[in-house]
CSV table of C-alpha atoms in Angstrom, one decimal:
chain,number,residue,atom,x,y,z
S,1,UNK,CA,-34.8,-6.9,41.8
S,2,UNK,CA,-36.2,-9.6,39.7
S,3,UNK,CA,-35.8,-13.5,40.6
S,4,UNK,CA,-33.7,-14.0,38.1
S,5,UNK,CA,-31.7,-10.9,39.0
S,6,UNK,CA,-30.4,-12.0,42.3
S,7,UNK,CA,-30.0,-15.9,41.7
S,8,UNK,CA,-27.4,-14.5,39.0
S,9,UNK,CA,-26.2,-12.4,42.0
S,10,UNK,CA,-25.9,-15.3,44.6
S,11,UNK,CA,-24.2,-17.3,42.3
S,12,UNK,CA,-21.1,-14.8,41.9
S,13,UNK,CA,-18.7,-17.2,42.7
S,14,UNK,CA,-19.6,-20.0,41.0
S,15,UNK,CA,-19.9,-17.7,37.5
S,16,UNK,CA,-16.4,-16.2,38.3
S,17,UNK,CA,-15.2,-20.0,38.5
S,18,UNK,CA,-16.9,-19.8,34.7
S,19,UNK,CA,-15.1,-17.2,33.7
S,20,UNK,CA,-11.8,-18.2,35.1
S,21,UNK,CA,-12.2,-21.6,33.4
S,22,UNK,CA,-8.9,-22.9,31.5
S,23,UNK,CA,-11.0,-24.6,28.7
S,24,UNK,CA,-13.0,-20.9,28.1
S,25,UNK,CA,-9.6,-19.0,28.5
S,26,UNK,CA,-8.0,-21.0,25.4
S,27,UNK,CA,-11.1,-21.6,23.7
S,28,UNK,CA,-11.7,-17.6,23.2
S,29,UNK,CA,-7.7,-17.2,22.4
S,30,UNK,CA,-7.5,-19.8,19.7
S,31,UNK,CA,-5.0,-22.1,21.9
S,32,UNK,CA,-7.3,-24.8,23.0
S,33,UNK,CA,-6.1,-28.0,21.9
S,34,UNK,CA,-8.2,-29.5,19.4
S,35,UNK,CA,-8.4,-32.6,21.2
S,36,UNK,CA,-10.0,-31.2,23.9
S,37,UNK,CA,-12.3,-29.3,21.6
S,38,UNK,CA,-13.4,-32.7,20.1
S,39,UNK,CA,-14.2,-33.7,23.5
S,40,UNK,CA,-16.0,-31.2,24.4
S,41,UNK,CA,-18.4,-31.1,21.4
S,42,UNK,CA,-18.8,-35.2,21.6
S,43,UNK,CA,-20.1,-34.7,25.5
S,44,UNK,CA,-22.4,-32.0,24.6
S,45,UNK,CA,-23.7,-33.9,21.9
S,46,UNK,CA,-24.6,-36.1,24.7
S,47,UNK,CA,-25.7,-33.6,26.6
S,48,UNK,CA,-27.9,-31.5,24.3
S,49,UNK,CA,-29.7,-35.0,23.8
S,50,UNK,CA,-30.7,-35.0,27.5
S,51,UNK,CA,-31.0,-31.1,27.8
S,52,UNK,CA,-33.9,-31.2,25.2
S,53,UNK,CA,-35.8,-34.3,26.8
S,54,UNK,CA,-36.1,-31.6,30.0
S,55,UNK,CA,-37.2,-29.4,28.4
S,56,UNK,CA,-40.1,-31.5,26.6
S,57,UNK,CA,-40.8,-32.1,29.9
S,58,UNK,CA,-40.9,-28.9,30.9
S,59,UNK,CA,-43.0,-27.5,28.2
S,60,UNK,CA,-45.5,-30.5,29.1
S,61,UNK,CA,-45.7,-29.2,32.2
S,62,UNK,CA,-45.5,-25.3,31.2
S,63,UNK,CA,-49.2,-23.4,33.0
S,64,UNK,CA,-49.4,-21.2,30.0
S,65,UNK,CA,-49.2,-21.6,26.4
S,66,UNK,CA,-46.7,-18.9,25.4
S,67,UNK,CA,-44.3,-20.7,28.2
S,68,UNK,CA,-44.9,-24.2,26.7
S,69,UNK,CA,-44.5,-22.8,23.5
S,70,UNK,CA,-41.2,-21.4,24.3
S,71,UNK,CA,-39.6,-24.6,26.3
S,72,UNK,CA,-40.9,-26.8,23.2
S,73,UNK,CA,-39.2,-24.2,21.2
S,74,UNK,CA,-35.9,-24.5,23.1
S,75,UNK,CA,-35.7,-28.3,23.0
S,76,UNK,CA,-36.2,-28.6,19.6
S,77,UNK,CA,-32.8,-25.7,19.3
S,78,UNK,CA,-31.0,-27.9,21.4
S,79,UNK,CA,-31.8,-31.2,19.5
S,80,UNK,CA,-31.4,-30.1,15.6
S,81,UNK,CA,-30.0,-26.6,15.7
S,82,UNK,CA,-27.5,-26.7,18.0
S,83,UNK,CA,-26.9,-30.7,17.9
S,84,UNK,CA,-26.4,-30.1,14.2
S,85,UNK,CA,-23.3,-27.6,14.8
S,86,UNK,CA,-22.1,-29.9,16.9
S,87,UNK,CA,-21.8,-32.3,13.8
S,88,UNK,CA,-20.9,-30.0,11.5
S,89,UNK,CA,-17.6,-29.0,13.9
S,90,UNK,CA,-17.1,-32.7,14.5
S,91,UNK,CA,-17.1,-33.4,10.8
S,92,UNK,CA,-15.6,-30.4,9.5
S,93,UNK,CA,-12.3,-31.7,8.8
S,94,UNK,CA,-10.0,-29.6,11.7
S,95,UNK,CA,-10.8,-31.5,14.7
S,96,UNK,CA,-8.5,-35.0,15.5
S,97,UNK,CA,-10.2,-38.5,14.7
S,98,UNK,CA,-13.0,-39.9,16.6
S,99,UNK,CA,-11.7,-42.1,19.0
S,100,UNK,CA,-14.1,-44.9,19.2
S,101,UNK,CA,-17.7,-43.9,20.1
S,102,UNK,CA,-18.4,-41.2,22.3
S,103,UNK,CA,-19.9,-42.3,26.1
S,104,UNK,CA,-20.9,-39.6,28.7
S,105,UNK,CA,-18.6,-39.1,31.1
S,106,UNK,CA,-19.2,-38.8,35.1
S,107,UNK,CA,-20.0,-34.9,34.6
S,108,UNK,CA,-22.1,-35.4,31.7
S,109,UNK,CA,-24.3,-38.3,32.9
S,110,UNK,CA,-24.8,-36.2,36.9
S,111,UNK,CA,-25.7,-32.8,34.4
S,112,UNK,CA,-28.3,-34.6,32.5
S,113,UNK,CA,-29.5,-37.3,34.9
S,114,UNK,CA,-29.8,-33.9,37.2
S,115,UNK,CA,-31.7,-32.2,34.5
S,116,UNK,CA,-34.1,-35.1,33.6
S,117,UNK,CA,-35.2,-35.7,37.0
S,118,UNK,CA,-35.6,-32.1,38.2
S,119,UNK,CA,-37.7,-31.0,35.1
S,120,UNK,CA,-39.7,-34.5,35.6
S,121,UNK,CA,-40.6,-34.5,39.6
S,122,UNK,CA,-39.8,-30.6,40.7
S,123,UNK,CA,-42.0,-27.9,40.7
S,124,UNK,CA,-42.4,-26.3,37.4
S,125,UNK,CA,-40.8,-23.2,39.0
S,126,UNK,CA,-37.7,-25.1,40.3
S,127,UNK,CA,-37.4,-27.1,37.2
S,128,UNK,CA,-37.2,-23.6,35.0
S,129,UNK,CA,-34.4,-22.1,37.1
S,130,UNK,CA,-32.7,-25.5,36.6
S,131,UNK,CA,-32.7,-24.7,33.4
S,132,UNK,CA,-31.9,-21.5,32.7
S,133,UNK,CA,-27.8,-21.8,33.5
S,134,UNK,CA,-27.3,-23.6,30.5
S,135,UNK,CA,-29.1,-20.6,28.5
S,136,UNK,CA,-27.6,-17.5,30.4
S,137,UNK,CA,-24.0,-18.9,31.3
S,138,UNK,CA,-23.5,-19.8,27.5
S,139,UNK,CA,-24.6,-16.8,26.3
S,140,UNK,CA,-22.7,-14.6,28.4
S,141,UNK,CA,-19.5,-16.9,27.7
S,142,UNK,CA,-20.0,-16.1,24.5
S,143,UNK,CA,-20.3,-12.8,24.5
S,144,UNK,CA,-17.2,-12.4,26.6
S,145,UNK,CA,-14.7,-14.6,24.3
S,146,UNK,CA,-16.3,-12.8,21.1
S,147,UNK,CA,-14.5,-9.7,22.7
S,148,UNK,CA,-11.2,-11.7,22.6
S,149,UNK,CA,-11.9,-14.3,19.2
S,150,UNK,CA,-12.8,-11.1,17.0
S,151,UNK,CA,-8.4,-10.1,17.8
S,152,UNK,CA,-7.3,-13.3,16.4
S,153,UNK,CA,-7.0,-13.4,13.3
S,154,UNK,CA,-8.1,-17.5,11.5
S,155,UNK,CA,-9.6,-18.0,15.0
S,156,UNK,CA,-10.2,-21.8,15.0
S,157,UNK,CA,-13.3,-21.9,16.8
S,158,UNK,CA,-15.2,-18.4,16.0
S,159,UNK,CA,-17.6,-20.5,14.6
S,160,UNK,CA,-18.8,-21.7,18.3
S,161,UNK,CA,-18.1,-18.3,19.6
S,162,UNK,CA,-20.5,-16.6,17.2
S,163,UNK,CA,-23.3,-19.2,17.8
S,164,UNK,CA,-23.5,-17.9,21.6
S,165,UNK,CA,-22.8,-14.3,21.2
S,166,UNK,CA,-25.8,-14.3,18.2
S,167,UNK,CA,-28.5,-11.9,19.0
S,168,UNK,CA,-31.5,-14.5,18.5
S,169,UNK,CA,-29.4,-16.3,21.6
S,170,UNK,CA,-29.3,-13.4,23.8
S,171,UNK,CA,-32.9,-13.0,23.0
S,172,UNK,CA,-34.0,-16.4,23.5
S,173,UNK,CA,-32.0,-15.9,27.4
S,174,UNK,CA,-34.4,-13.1,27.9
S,175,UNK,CA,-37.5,-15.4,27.2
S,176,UNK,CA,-36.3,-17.8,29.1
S,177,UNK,CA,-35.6,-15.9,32.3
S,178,UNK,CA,-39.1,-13.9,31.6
S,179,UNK,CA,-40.5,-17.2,32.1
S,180,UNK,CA,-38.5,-18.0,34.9
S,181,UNK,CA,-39.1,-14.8,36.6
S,182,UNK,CA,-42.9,-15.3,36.3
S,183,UNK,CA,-42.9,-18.7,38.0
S,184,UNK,CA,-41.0,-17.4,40.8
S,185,UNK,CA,-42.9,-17.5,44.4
S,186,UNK,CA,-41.9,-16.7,47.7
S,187,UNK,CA,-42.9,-20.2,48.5
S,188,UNK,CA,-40.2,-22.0,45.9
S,189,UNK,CA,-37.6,-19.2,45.9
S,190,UNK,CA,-34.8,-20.9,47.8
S,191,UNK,CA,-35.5,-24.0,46.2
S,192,UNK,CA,-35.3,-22.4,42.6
S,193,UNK,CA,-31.9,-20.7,43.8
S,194,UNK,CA,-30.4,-24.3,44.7
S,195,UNK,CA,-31.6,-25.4,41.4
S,196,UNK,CA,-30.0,-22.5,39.7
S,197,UNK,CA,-26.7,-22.9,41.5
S,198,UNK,CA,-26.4,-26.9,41.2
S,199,UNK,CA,-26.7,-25.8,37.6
S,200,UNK,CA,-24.3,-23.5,37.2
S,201,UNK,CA,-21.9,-25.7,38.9
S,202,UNK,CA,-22.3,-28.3,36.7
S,203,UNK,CA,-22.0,-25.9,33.9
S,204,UNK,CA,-18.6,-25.3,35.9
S,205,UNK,CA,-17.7,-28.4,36.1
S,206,UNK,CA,-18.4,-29.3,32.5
S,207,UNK,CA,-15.8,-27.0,30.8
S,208,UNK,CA,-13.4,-28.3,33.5
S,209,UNK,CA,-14.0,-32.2,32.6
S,210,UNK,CA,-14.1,-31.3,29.0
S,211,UNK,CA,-10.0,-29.9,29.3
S,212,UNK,CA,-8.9,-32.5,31.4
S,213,UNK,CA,-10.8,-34.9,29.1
S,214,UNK,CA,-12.4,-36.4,32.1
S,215,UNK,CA,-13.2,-40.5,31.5
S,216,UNK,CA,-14.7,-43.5,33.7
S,217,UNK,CA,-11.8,-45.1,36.1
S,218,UNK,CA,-10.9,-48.0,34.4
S,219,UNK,CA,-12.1,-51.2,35.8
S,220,UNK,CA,-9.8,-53.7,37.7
């Protein structure tokens, strides 16, 4: 069993939390409210920013060329490809006004500030796995709720759904755990699976904060 085999194992629970998700169950059904929707896309817009700035730093600190190649790759994905779907959703007419500028909520801000720092000061093995929830969960979200969006017929957000159930996705998940798998030691396995599952509860708890359209406490 491959490294990257049983951290997707130990973090069962955690992934069935994913799939259980309210904001997932109404996005792949067509129900989510489009509010929501809008929020979701302005946090990851925030996010994707900070996502790609790890992994710069992650291909800067890559021991091969074909894995610094990739993570540079990746980052630029998340900062023009998938940033610019983002826009094109946001601007596309369905979604509700903009309500002021976007900020990064409480989730957002821990997700990337965790991101940043791990890829910056952890291990170049620990810093992949941190990575690789946002590539993996996403793709197998999407190719769950593709099952479900293909049923409905005017599905307002198959858009999204087919971004993450594309095959140059799926492919780019197997690269990405190659590389992760190849960096794994004995030495930094338990603290690549922590980085795996802090992850993958963030990726949790993004979908969550997104529904619930999660904000700062206002002040006093």
């Amino acid at each position: 069993m491959t490294f990257t085999d049983l951290t997707w194992e130990r973090t069962a629970g955690l992934r069935r939390a994913v799939e259980e998700s309210v904001f997932l169950a109404e996005l792949g059904a067509g129900t989510l409210d489009p509010r929501a929707f809008r929020n979701y896309l302005e946090q990851d817009a925030i996010y994707l920013a900070g996502y790609a700035r790890a992994l710069s730093l992650l291909a800067a600190r890559a021991p091969d060329a074909a894995s610094a190649g990739f993570w540079a790759r990746s980052a630029h994905g998340a900062a023009v490809v998938e940033a610019s779907l983002h826009a094109d959703l946001l601007d596309g007419g369905s979604l509700p006004p903009a309500e002021g500028t976007p900020e990064a909520s409480p989730t957002t801000l821990g997700y990337v500030s965790h991101l940043v720092a791990t890829a910056a000061t952890a291990p170049y093995a620990v810093a992949a796995a941190a990575v690789l929830p946002c590539f993996w969960i996403y793709a197998d979200a999407g190719r769950r709720l593709a099952a479900h969006a293909d049923l409905v017929p005017d599905h307002p957000y198959a858009r999204w759904v087919a971004a993450y159930d594309a095959p140059e996705f799926h492919a780019s998940v197997a690269e990405a755990r190659r590389f992760v798998d190849e960096a794994a030691t004995p030495e930094l396995a338990e603290a690549m699976h922590e980085a795996f599952a802090v992850a993958t509860r963030y990726e949790w708890l993004f979908w969550e904060t997104a529904h619930r359209l999660e904000r700062w406490p206002a002040a006093a």
